[in-house]
Short mmCIF file of N, CA, C and O in Angstrom, two decimals:
data_model
loop_
_atom_site.label_atom_id
_atom_site.label_comp_id
_atom_site.label_asym_id
_atom_site.label_seq_id
_atom_site.Cartn_x
_atom_site.Cartn_y
_atom_site.Cartn_z
N UNK A 1 -75.97 68.14 60.18
CA UNK A 1 -77.31 67.60 60.03
C UNK A 1 -78.32 68.40 60.86
O UNK A 1 -79.41 68.66 60.42
N UNK A 2 -77.95 68.80 62.07
CA UNK A 2 -78.88 69.50 62.94
C UNK A 2 -78.74 71.01 62.84
O UNK A 2 -79.65 71.72 63.24
N UNK A 3 -77.63 71.50 62.39
CA UNK A 3 -77.45 72.93 62.23
C UNK A 3 -76.73 73.59 63.38
O UNK A 3 -75.61 74.03 63.23
N UNK A 4 -77.36 73.66 64.52
CA UNK A 4 -76.77 74.38 65.64
C UNK A 4 -76.72 73.50 66.88
O UNK A 4 -77.37 72.45 66.95
N UNK A 5 -75.97 73.97 67.87
CA UNK A 5 -75.89 73.25 69.15
C UNK A 5 -77.26 73.20 69.82
O UNK A 5 -77.64 72.19 70.42
N UNK A 6 -78.03 74.27 69.71
CA UNK A 6 -79.37 74.29 70.29
C UNK A 6 -80.26 73.22 69.66
O UNK A 6 -81.02 72.55 70.35
N UNK A 7 -80.14 73.02 68.36
CA UNK A 7 -80.91 71.98 67.67
C UNK A 7 -80.55 70.60 68.20
O UNK A 7 -81.44 69.76 68.40
N UNK A 8 -79.28 70.36 68.43
CA UNK A 8 -78.84 69.06 68.95
C UNK A 8 -79.39 68.85 70.36
O UNK A 8 -79.90 67.77 70.68
N UNK A 9 -79.31 69.88 71.18
CA UNK A 9 -79.82 69.78 72.55
C UNK A 9 -81.32 69.51 72.55
O UNK A 9 -81.81 68.63 73.27
N UNK A 10 -82.08 70.22 71.72
CA UNK A 10 -83.53 69.99 71.64
C UNK A 10 -83.85 68.60 71.10
O UNK A 10 -84.81 67.96 71.56
N UNK A 11 -83.05 68.11 70.17
CA UNK A 11 -83.25 66.77 69.62
C UNK A 11 -83.05 65.72 70.72
O UNK A 11 -83.85 64.80 70.87
N UNK A 12 -82.00 65.86 71.50
CA UNK A 12 -81.71 64.92 72.58
C UNK A 12 -82.81 64.99 73.65
O UNK A 12 -83.31 63.96 74.11
N UNK A 13 -83.19 66.20 74.04
CA UNK A 13 -84.25 66.35 75.04
C UNK A 13 -85.56 65.75 74.55
O UNK A 13 -86.29 65.14 75.33
N UNK A 14 -85.87 65.92 73.29
CA UNK A 14 -87.09 65.34 72.73
C UNK A 14 -87.07 63.82 72.77
O UNK A 14 -88.10 63.19 72.94
N UNK A 15 -85.89 63.25 72.62
CA UNK A 15 -85.77 61.79 72.65
C UNK A 15 -85.89 61.20 74.04
O UNK A 15 -86.45 60.13 74.22
N UNK A 16 -85.36 61.90 75.04
CA UNK A 16 -85.37 61.34 76.40
C UNK A 16 -86.54 61.86 77.24
O UNK A 16 -86.80 61.32 78.32
N UNK A 17 -87.26 62.87 76.77
CA UNK A 17 -88.35 63.45 77.55
C UNK A 17 -89.45 62.46 77.91
O UNK A 17 -89.91 62.47 79.05
N UNK A 18 -89.91 61.58 77.01
CA UNK A 18 -90.96 60.64 77.42
C UNK A 18 -90.53 59.74 78.58
O UNK A 18 -91.31 59.52 79.51
N UNK A 19 -89.32 59.25 78.56
CA UNK A 19 -88.86 58.38 79.64
C UNK A 19 -88.69 59.11 80.95
O UNK A 19 -89.11 58.62 82.01
N UNK A 20 -88.09 60.28 80.90
CA UNK A 20 -87.89 61.07 82.12
C UNK A 20 -89.24 61.48 82.70
O UNK A 20 -89.47 61.39 83.91
N UNK A 21 -90.15 61.89 81.85
CA UNK A 21 -91.49 62.28 82.30
C UNK A 21 -92.21 61.09 82.92
O UNK A 21 -92.85 61.22 83.96
N UNK A 22 -92.09 59.94 82.30
CA UNK A 22 -92.75 58.74 82.80
C UNK A 22 -92.23 58.35 84.17
O UNK A 22 -92.99 58.04 85.08
N UNK A 23 -90.92 58.38 84.34
CA UNK A 23 -90.33 58.04 85.64
C UNK A 23 -90.79 59.04 86.70
O UNK A 23 -91.16 58.66 87.81
N UNK A 24 -90.82 60.31 86.36
CA UNK A 24 -91.28 61.34 87.29
C UNK A 24 -92.74 61.14 87.66
O UNK A 24 -93.11 61.23 88.85
N UNK A 25 -93.60 60.86 86.67
CA UNK A 25 -95.02 60.64 86.95
C UNK A 25 -95.24 59.41 87.82
O UNK A 25 -96.06 59.43 88.74
N UNK A 26 -94.51 58.33 87.52
CA UNK A 26 -94.63 57.11 88.34
C UNK A 26 -94.21 57.40 89.76
O UNK A 26 -94.84 56.94 90.71
N UNK A 27 -93.12 58.11 89.93
CA UNK A 27 -92.61 58.42 91.27
C UNK A 27 -93.61 59.27 92.04
O UNK A 27 -93.85 59.06 93.23
N UNK A 28 -94.23 60.23 91.35
CA UNK A 28 -95.13 61.17 92.02
C UNK A 28 -96.50 60.57 92.33
O UNK A 28 -97.06 60.83 93.39
N UNK A 29 -97.05 59.78 91.41
CA UNK A 29 -98.44 59.35 91.54
C UNK A 29 -98.64 57.87 91.86
O UNK A 29 -99.78 57.44 92.01
N UNK A 30 -97.58 57.09 91.93
CA UNK A 30 -97.73 55.67 92.23
C UNK A 30 -97.33 55.39 93.67
O UNK A 30 -96.62 56.17 94.29
N UNK A 31 -97.79 54.24 94.13
CA UNK A 31 -97.34 53.82 95.46
C UNK A 31 -95.88 53.41 95.37
O UNK A 31 -95.34 53.20 94.28
N UNK A 32 -95.25 53.30 96.52
CA UNK A 32 -93.83 52.93 96.55
C UNK A 32 -93.62 51.55 95.94
O UNK A 32 -92.66 51.33 95.20
N UNK A 33 -94.55 50.62 96.21
CA UNK A 33 -94.44 49.27 95.66
C UNK A 33 -94.57 49.28 94.14
O UNK A 33 -93.83 48.60 93.44
N UNK A 34 -95.53 50.07 93.63
CA UNK A 34 -95.70 50.16 92.17
C UNK A 34 -94.46 50.76 91.51
O UNK A 34 -94.01 50.29 90.46
N UNK A 35 -93.93 51.80 92.10
CA UNK A 35 -92.75 52.45 91.54
C UNK A 35 -91.55 51.50 91.55
O UNK A 35 -90.85 51.38 90.55
N UNK A 36 -91.33 50.81 92.66
CA UNK A 36 -90.22 49.86 92.74
C UNK A 36 -90.39 48.72 91.74
O UNK A 36 -89.42 48.28 91.11
N UNK A 37 -91.61 48.25 91.57
CA UNK A 37 -91.87 47.20 90.58
C UNK A 37 -91.58 47.71 89.17
O UNK A 37 -91.00 47.00 88.35
N UNK A 38 -91.97 48.93 88.90
CA UNK A 38 -91.71 49.55 87.60
C UNK A 38 -90.21 49.64 87.32
O UNK A 38 -89.74 49.28 86.25
N UNK A 39 -89.44 50.10 88.30
CA UNK A 39 -87.99 50.23 88.13
C UNK A 39 -87.35 48.86 87.93
O UNK A 39 -86.47 48.69 87.08
N UNK A 40 -87.80 47.86 88.69
CA UNK A 40 -87.28 46.49 88.49
C UNK A 40 -87.58 46.00 87.08
O UNK A 40 -86.76 45.33 86.46
N UNK A 41 -88.76 46.32 86.58
CA UNK A 41 -89.14 45.90 85.23
C UNK A 41 -88.27 46.57 84.18
O UNK A 41 -87.90 45.95 83.18
N UNK A 42 -87.92 47.84 84.38
CA UNK A 42 -87.05 48.54 83.43
C UNK A 42 -85.67 47.90 83.41
O UNK A 42 -85.07 47.72 82.35
N UNK A 43 -85.16 47.57 84.57
CA UNK A 43 -83.81 47.02 84.67
C UNK A 43 -83.75 45.53 84.36
O UNK A 43 -82.67 44.97 84.32
N UNK A 44 -84.89 44.91 84.11
CA UNK A 44 -84.92 43.47 83.83
C UNK A 44 -84.43 43.21 82.40
O UNK A 44 -85.11 43.51 81.43
N UNK A 45 -83.26 42.69 82.29
CA UNK A 45 -82.70 42.39 80.98
C UNK A 45 -82.73 40.89 80.69
O UNK A 45 -82.20 40.44 79.68
N UNK A 46 -83.34 40.12 81.56
CA UNK A 46 -83.36 38.66 81.41
C UNK A 46 -84.49 38.23 80.48
O UNK A 46 -85.57 37.86 80.91
N UNK A 47 -84.21 38.32 79.22
CA UNK A 47 -85.13 37.86 78.19
C UNK A 47 -84.36 36.85 77.34
O UNK A 47 -83.13 36.84 77.32
N UNK A 48 -85.07 36.01 76.61
CA UNK A 48 -84.36 35.03 75.77
C UNK A 48 -83.42 35.72 74.77
O UNK A 48 -83.75 36.76 74.20
N UNK A 49 -82.26 35.13 74.59
CA UNK A 49 -81.26 35.66 73.67
C UNK A 49 -81.84 35.83 72.26
O UNK A 49 -81.48 36.77 71.55
N UNK A 50 -82.75 34.96 71.88
CA UNK A 50 -83.34 35.03 70.55
C UNK A 50 -84.04 36.37 70.31
O UNK A 50 -84.00 36.91 69.20
N UNK A 51 -84.66 36.93 71.34
CA UNK A 51 -85.33 38.23 71.18
C UNK A 51 -84.33 39.35 70.94
O UNK A 51 -84.57 40.24 70.12
N UNK A 52 -83.22 39.31 71.63
CA UNK A 52 -82.18 40.32 71.41
C UNK A 52 -81.60 40.19 70.00
O UNK A 52 -81.41 41.19 69.31
N UNK A 53 -81.31 38.98 69.59
CA UNK A 53 -80.76 38.75 68.25
C UNK A 53 -81.76 39.17 67.17
O UNK A 53 -81.38 39.78 66.16
N UNK A 54 -83.04 38.86 67.39
CA UNK A 54 -84.08 39.25 66.44
C UNK A 54 -84.15 40.77 66.31
O UNK A 54 -84.19 41.32 65.20
N UNK A 55 -84.14 41.48 67.44
CA UNK A 55 -84.23 42.94 67.43
C UNK A 55 -83.04 43.58 66.73
O UNK A 55 -83.20 44.46 65.88
N UNK A 56 -81.85 43.15 67.09
CA UNK A 56 -80.65 43.69 66.47
C UNK A 56 -80.61 43.33 64.98
O UNK A 56 -80.31 44.17 64.13
N UNK A 57 -80.95 42.10 64.67
CA UNK A 57 -80.97 41.66 63.27
C UNK A 57 -81.96 42.44 62.44
O UNK A 57 -81.68 42.82 61.30
N UNK A 58 -83.13 42.69 63.00
CA UNK A 58 -84.15 43.46 62.28
C UNK A 58 -83.69 44.89 62.02
O UNK A 58 -83.89 45.43 60.93
N UNK A 59 -83.04 45.49 63.01
CA UNK A 59 -82.53 46.86 62.83
C UNK A 59 -81.48 46.91 61.74
O UNK A 59 -81.51 47.80 60.87
N UNK A 60 -80.55 45.97 61.77
CA UNK A 60 -79.52 45.96 60.73
C UNK A 60 -80.10 45.64 59.36
O UNK A 60 -79.70 46.21 58.35
N UNK A 61 -81.06 44.73 59.32
CA UNK A 61 -81.69 44.40 58.04
C UNK A 61 -82.40 45.61 57.45
O UNK A 61 -82.28 45.88 56.25
N UNK A 62 -83.11 46.35 58.29
CA UNK A 62 -83.83 47.52 57.80
C UNK A 62 -82.87 48.59 57.26
O UNK A 62 -83.17 49.29 56.32
N UNK A 63 -81.69 48.66 57.87
CA UNK A 63 -80.72 49.67 57.44
C UNK A 63 -79.90 49.23 56.22
O UNK A 63 -79.58 50.04 55.37
N UNK A 64 -79.54 47.94 56.17
CA UNK A 64 -78.55 47.53 55.19
C UNK A 64 -79.07 46.67 54.03
O UNK A 64 -78.38 46.54 53.03
N UNK A 65 -80.27 46.11 54.13
CA UNK A 65 -80.78 45.32 53.00
C UNK A 65 -80.96 46.15 51.74
O UNK A 65 -80.60 45.70 50.66
N UNK A 66 -81.50 47.38 51.83
CA UNK A 66 -81.60 48.17 50.59
C UNK A 66 -80.24 48.40 49.93
O UNK A 66 -80.13 48.40 48.71
N UNK A 67 -79.21 48.56 50.74
CA UNK A 67 -77.87 48.74 50.19
C UNK A 67 -77.38 47.46 49.53
O UNK A 67 -76.83 47.49 48.42
N UNK A 68 -77.60 46.34 50.18
CA UNK A 68 -77.15 45.06 49.62
C UNK A 68 -77.89 44.72 48.34
O UNK A 68 -77.33 44.10 47.45
N UNK A 69 -79.16 45.10 48.24
CA UNK A 69 -79.94 44.81 47.04
C UNK A 69 -79.73 45.84 45.94
O UNK A 69 -80.31 45.73 44.87
N UNK A 70 -78.95 46.87 46.20
CA UNK A 70 -78.64 47.86 45.18
C UNK A 70 -79.63 49.00 45.08
O UNK A 70 -79.54 49.81 44.17
N UNK A 71 -80.58 49.09 45.99
CA UNK A 71 -81.58 50.16 45.93
C UNK A 71 -81.16 51.42 46.64
O UNK A 71 -81.84 52.43 46.57
N UNK A 72 -80.05 51.37 47.34
CA UNK A 72 -79.58 52.54 48.09
C UNK A 72 -78.06 52.48 48.17
O UNK A 72 -77.44 51.46 47.88
N UNK A 73 -77.48 53.57 48.55
CA UNK A 73 -76.03 53.57 48.74
C UNK A 73 -75.73 53.95 50.18
O UNK A 73 -76.45 54.73 50.80
N UNK A 74 -74.65 53.39 50.71
CA UNK A 74 -74.25 53.70 52.08
C UNK A 74 -73.52 55.04 52.09
O UNK A 74 -72.54 55.21 51.37
N UNK A 75 -74.01 55.95 52.90
CA UNK A 75 -73.37 57.26 53.00
C UNK A 75 -72.32 57.27 54.10
O UNK A 75 -71.42 58.08 54.07
N UNK A 76 -72.47 56.39 55.09
CA UNK A 76 -71.54 56.33 56.22
C UNK A 76 -70.94 54.94 56.31
O UNK A 76 -71.57 53.96 55.92
N UNK A 77 -69.75 54.82 56.86
CA UNK A 77 -69.15 53.49 57.01
C UNK A 77 -69.92 52.63 58.00
O UNK A 77 -70.58 53.14 58.92
N UNK A 78 -69.85 51.33 57.83
CA UNK A 78 -70.59 50.37 58.63
C UNK A 78 -70.22 50.44 60.11
O UNK A 78 -71.07 50.26 60.97
N UNK A 79 -68.96 50.73 60.42
CA UNK A 79 -68.56 50.76 61.83
C UNK A 79 -69.31 51.82 62.63
O UNK A 79 -69.42 51.71 63.85
N UNK A 80 -69.85 52.86 61.98
CA UNK A 80 -70.62 53.87 62.71
C UNK A 80 -71.88 53.28 63.33
O UNK A 80 -72.33 53.74 64.39
N UNK A 81 -72.43 52.24 62.71
CA UNK A 81 -73.61 51.59 63.29
C UNK A 81 -73.26 50.97 64.63
O UNK A 81 -74.05 51.04 65.58
N UNK A 82 -72.09 50.38 64.74
CA UNK A 82 -71.69 49.76 66.00
C UNK A 82 -71.38 50.82 67.06
O UNK A 82 -71.65 50.61 68.24
N UNK A 83 -70.84 51.95 66.64
CA UNK A 83 -70.57 53.03 67.58
C UNK A 83 -71.87 53.64 68.08
O UNK A 83 -72.02 53.96 69.26
N UNK A 84 -72.84 53.80 67.20
CA UNK A 84 -74.12 54.42 67.56
C UNK A 84 -75.08 53.47 68.24
O UNK A 84 -76.08 53.92 68.81
N UNK A 85 -74.82 52.19 68.20
CA UNK A 85 -75.75 51.20 68.75
C UNK A 85 -76.07 51.45 70.22
O UNK A 85 -77.26 51.48 70.59
N UNK A 86 -75.09 51.66 71.11
CA UNK A 86 -75.44 51.93 72.52
C UNK A 86 -76.28 53.20 72.69
O UNK A 86 -77.18 53.25 73.53
N UNK A 87 -76.01 54.20 71.89
CA UNK A 87 -76.79 55.44 71.96
C UNK A 87 -78.24 55.17 71.57
O UNK A 87 -79.17 55.67 72.21
N UNK A 88 -78.45 54.35 70.55
CA UNK A 88 -79.80 54.03 70.13
C UNK A 88 -80.54 53.22 71.19
O UNK A 88 -81.73 53.42 71.42
N UNK A 89 -79.84 52.30 71.85
CA UNK A 89 -80.47 51.49 72.89
C UNK A 89 -80.90 52.36 74.05
O UNK A 89 -82.03 52.28 74.54
N UNK A 90 -80.02 53.22 74.52
CA UNK A 90 -80.35 54.08 75.66
C UNK A 90 -81.43 55.08 75.28
O UNK A 90 -82.43 55.22 75.97
N UNK A 91 -81.24 55.78 74.18
CA UNK A 91 -82.23 56.77 73.75
C UNK A 91 -83.57 56.15 73.42
O UNK A 91 -84.62 56.62 73.87
N UNK A 92 -83.57 55.07 72.67
CA UNK A 92 -84.82 54.39 72.33
C UNK A 92 -85.46 53.76 73.55
O UNK A 92 -86.68 53.74 73.68
N UNK A 93 -84.64 53.26 74.44
CA UNK A 93 -85.19 52.65 75.66
C UNK A 93 -85.87 53.65 76.55
O UNK A 93 -86.94 53.39 77.10
N UNK A 94 -85.29 54.84 76.69
CA UNK A 94 -85.93 55.88 77.49
C UNK A 94 -87.24 56.32 76.87
O UNK A 94 -88.22 56.58 77.55
N UNK A 95 -87.25 56.41 75.56
CA UNK A 95 -88.47 56.81 74.87
C UNK A 95 -89.55 55.75 75.04
O UNK A 95 -90.71 56.06 75.29
N UNK A 96 -89.16 54.51 74.93
CA UNK A 96 -90.12 53.40 74.99
C UNK A 96 -90.81 53.30 76.34
O UNK A 96 -92.01 53.04 76.41
N UNK A 97 -90.08 53.51 77.44
CA UNK A 97 -90.74 53.41 78.74
C UNK A 97 -91.75 54.53 78.94
O UNK A 97 -92.68 54.39 79.72
N UNK A 98 -91.58 55.61 78.23
CA UNK A 98 -92.57 56.68 78.31
C UNK A 98 -93.87 56.31 77.63
O UNK A 98 -94.96 56.51 78.17
N UNK A 99 -93.76 55.78 76.42
CA UNK A 99 -94.97 55.44 75.67
C UNK A 99 -95.63 54.17 76.20
O UNK A 99 -96.82 54.16 76.50
N UNK A 100 -94.87 53.12 76.28
CA UNK A 100 -95.44 51.83 76.67
C UNK A 100 -95.46 51.63 78.17
O UNK A 100 -96.24 50.86 78.69
N UNK A 101 -94.59 52.32 78.90
CA UNK A 101 -94.53 52.14 80.34
C UNK A 101 -95.52 52.99 81.10
O UNK A 101 -95.89 52.66 82.22
N UNK A 102 -95.96 54.08 80.51
CA UNK A 102 -96.91 54.93 81.21
C UNK A 102 -98.21 55.13 80.43
O UNK A 102 -99.29 54.89 80.95
N UNK A 103 -98.10 55.57 79.19
CA UNK A 103 -99.30 55.92 78.43
C UNK A 103 -100.22 54.72 78.22
O UNK A 103 -101.42 54.81 78.49
N UNK A 104 -99.69 53.62 77.76
CA UNK A 104 -100.54 52.47 77.47
C UNK A 104 -101.22 51.92 78.73
O UNK A 104 -102.43 51.72 78.73
N UNK A 105 -100.49 51.69 79.85
CA UNK A 105 -101.19 51.23 81.05
C UNK A 105 -102.22 52.24 81.57
O UNK A 105 -103.26 51.85 82.10
N UNK A 106 -101.93 53.54 81.41
CA UNK A 106 -102.89 54.56 81.86
C UNK A 106 -104.17 54.48 81.04
O UNK A 106 -105.27 54.66 81.58
N UNK A 107 -104.06 54.22 79.76
CA UNK A 107 -105.24 54.09 78.91
C UNK A 107 -106.04 52.83 79.24
O UNK A 107 -107.26 52.81 79.11
N UNK A 108 -105.36 51.78 79.65
CA UNK A 108 -106.02 50.51 79.95
C UNK A 108 -106.55 50.45 81.38
O UNK A 108 -107.35 49.57 81.70
N UNK A 109 -106.13 51.37 82.22
CA UNK A 109 -106.49 51.33 83.63
C UNK A 109 -108.01 51.38 83.80
O UNK A 109 -108.70 52.16 83.15
N UNK A 110 -108.51 50.55 84.67
CA UNK A 110 -109.94 50.47 84.99
C UNK A 110 -110.81 50.18 83.77
O UNK A 110 -111.97 50.58 83.73
N UNK A 111 -110.25 49.53 82.78
CA UNK A 111 -111.02 49.12 81.61
C UNK A 111 -111.46 50.25 80.70
O UNK A 111 -112.40 50.09 79.94
N UNK A 112 -110.77 51.40 80.76
CA UNK A 112 -111.15 52.51 79.89
C UNK A 112 -111.04 52.14 78.42
O UNK A 112 -111.91 52.44 77.62
N UNK A 113 -109.92 51.52 78.05
CA UNK A 113 -109.72 51.05 76.69
C UNK A 113 -109.20 49.63 76.74
O UNK A 113 -108.47 49.25 77.66
N UNK A 114 -109.53 48.86 75.72
CA UNK A 114 -108.99 47.50 75.64
C UNK A 114 -107.50 47.58 75.30
O UNK A 114 -106.99 48.64 74.92
N UNK A 115 -106.84 46.46 75.41
CA UNK A 115 -105.41 46.43 75.11
C UNK A 115 -105.15 46.81 73.65
O UNK A 115 -104.23 47.57 73.36
N UNK A 116 -105.99 46.33 72.75
CA UNK A 116 -105.80 46.62 71.33
C UNK A 116 -106.07 48.10 71.04
O UNK A 116 -105.30 48.75 70.33
N UNK A 117 -107.15 48.64 71.60
CA UNK A 117 -107.45 50.06 71.35
C UNK A 117 -106.38 50.97 71.95
O UNK A 117 -106.00 51.97 71.34
N UNK A 118 -105.91 50.64 73.15
CA UNK A 118 -104.86 51.47 73.74
C UNK A 118 -103.57 51.37 72.92
O UNK A 118 -102.85 52.35 72.77
N UNK A 119 -103.31 50.19 72.35
CA UNK A 119 -102.14 50.02 71.48
C UNK A 119 -102.25 50.96 70.28
O UNK A 119 -101.28 51.61 69.90
N UNK A 120 -103.44 51.07 69.68
CA UNK A 120 -103.62 51.94 68.53
C UNK A 120 -103.49 53.41 68.90
O UNK A 120 -102.95 54.21 68.13
N UNK A 121 -103.95 53.78 70.09
CA UNK A 121 -103.78 55.17 70.54
C UNK A 121 -102.30 55.49 70.72
O UNK A 121 -101.82 56.54 70.28
N UNK A 122 -101.58 54.57 71.37
CA UNK A 122 -100.14 54.77 71.56
C UNK A 122 -99.43 54.81 70.21
O UNK A 122 -98.56 55.64 69.98
N UNK A 123 -99.81 53.93 69.31
CA UNK A 123 -99.24 53.89 67.96
C UNK A 123 -99.45 55.24 67.25
O UNK A 123 -98.52 55.79 66.67
N UNK A 124 -100.65 55.78 67.34
CA UNK A 124 -100.94 57.07 66.71
C UNK A 124 -100.14 58.20 67.33
O UNK A 124 -99.57 59.04 66.63
N UNK A 125 -100.08 58.22 68.66
CA UNK A 125 -99.33 59.27 69.35
C UNK A 125 -97.84 59.16 69.04
O UNK A 125 -97.16 60.16 68.83
N UNK A 126 -97.34 57.94 69.00
CA UNK A 126 -95.94 57.70 68.69
C UNK A 126 -95.63 58.21 67.27
O UNK A 126 -94.60 58.83 67.02
N UNK A 127 -96.54 57.96 66.34
CA UNK A 127 -96.36 58.43 64.97
C UNK A 127 -96.37 59.95 64.87
O UNK A 127 -95.54 60.54 64.18
N UNK A 128 -97.27 60.59 65.59
CA UNK A 128 -97.32 62.06 65.61
C UNK A 128 -96.03 62.61 66.21
O UNK A 128 -95.46 63.57 65.69
N UNK A 129 -95.58 61.99 67.28
CA UNK A 129 -94.35 62.42 67.95
C UNK A 129 -93.15 62.34 67.00
O UNK A 129 -92.29 63.20 67.01
N UNK A 130 -93.13 61.32 66.16
CA UNK A 130 -91.98 61.12 65.28
C UNK A 130 -92.09 61.83 63.94
O UNK A 130 -91.14 61.82 63.17
N UNK A 131 -93.23 62.45 63.65
CA UNK A 131 -93.34 63.19 62.39
C UNK A 131 -92.36 64.35 62.34
O UNK A 131 -91.88 64.71 61.28
N UNK A 132 -92.08 64.94 63.48
CA UNK A 132 -91.16 66.08 63.52
C UNK A 132 -89.70 65.69 63.52
O UNK A 132 -88.82 66.51 63.32
N UNK A 133 -89.39 64.40 63.77
CA UNK A 133 -87.97 64.04 63.85
C UNK A 133 -87.50 63.30 62.63
O UNK A 133 -88.11 63.02 61.72
#
């Protein structure tokens, strides 16, 4: 799918770069209290079970409903989704803290942009970022 080992390495780096960059920027430019609060927020997994079930269910529905309705065919066995699930959580999670953990609060800081406008800027940037992948 990727062609070469270099392509795979660049793909992985592109996926984790926003999160790594965000953590580095927070560490460098935030106070110690802000940085520690940020890290605690990343590691906070205490959310209602319903949100986790909704997220996982939505991902599986998006992948498998077209197959169930006959509009697509499965190219890979279903068990690969379960094997890849932890990779998607870690990779997607690192990417998400970059966009929503740094970019959006930076846009909203000191009232530069409203929450809705900053959301649209992040949405646009996220879309541009994913056009290449």
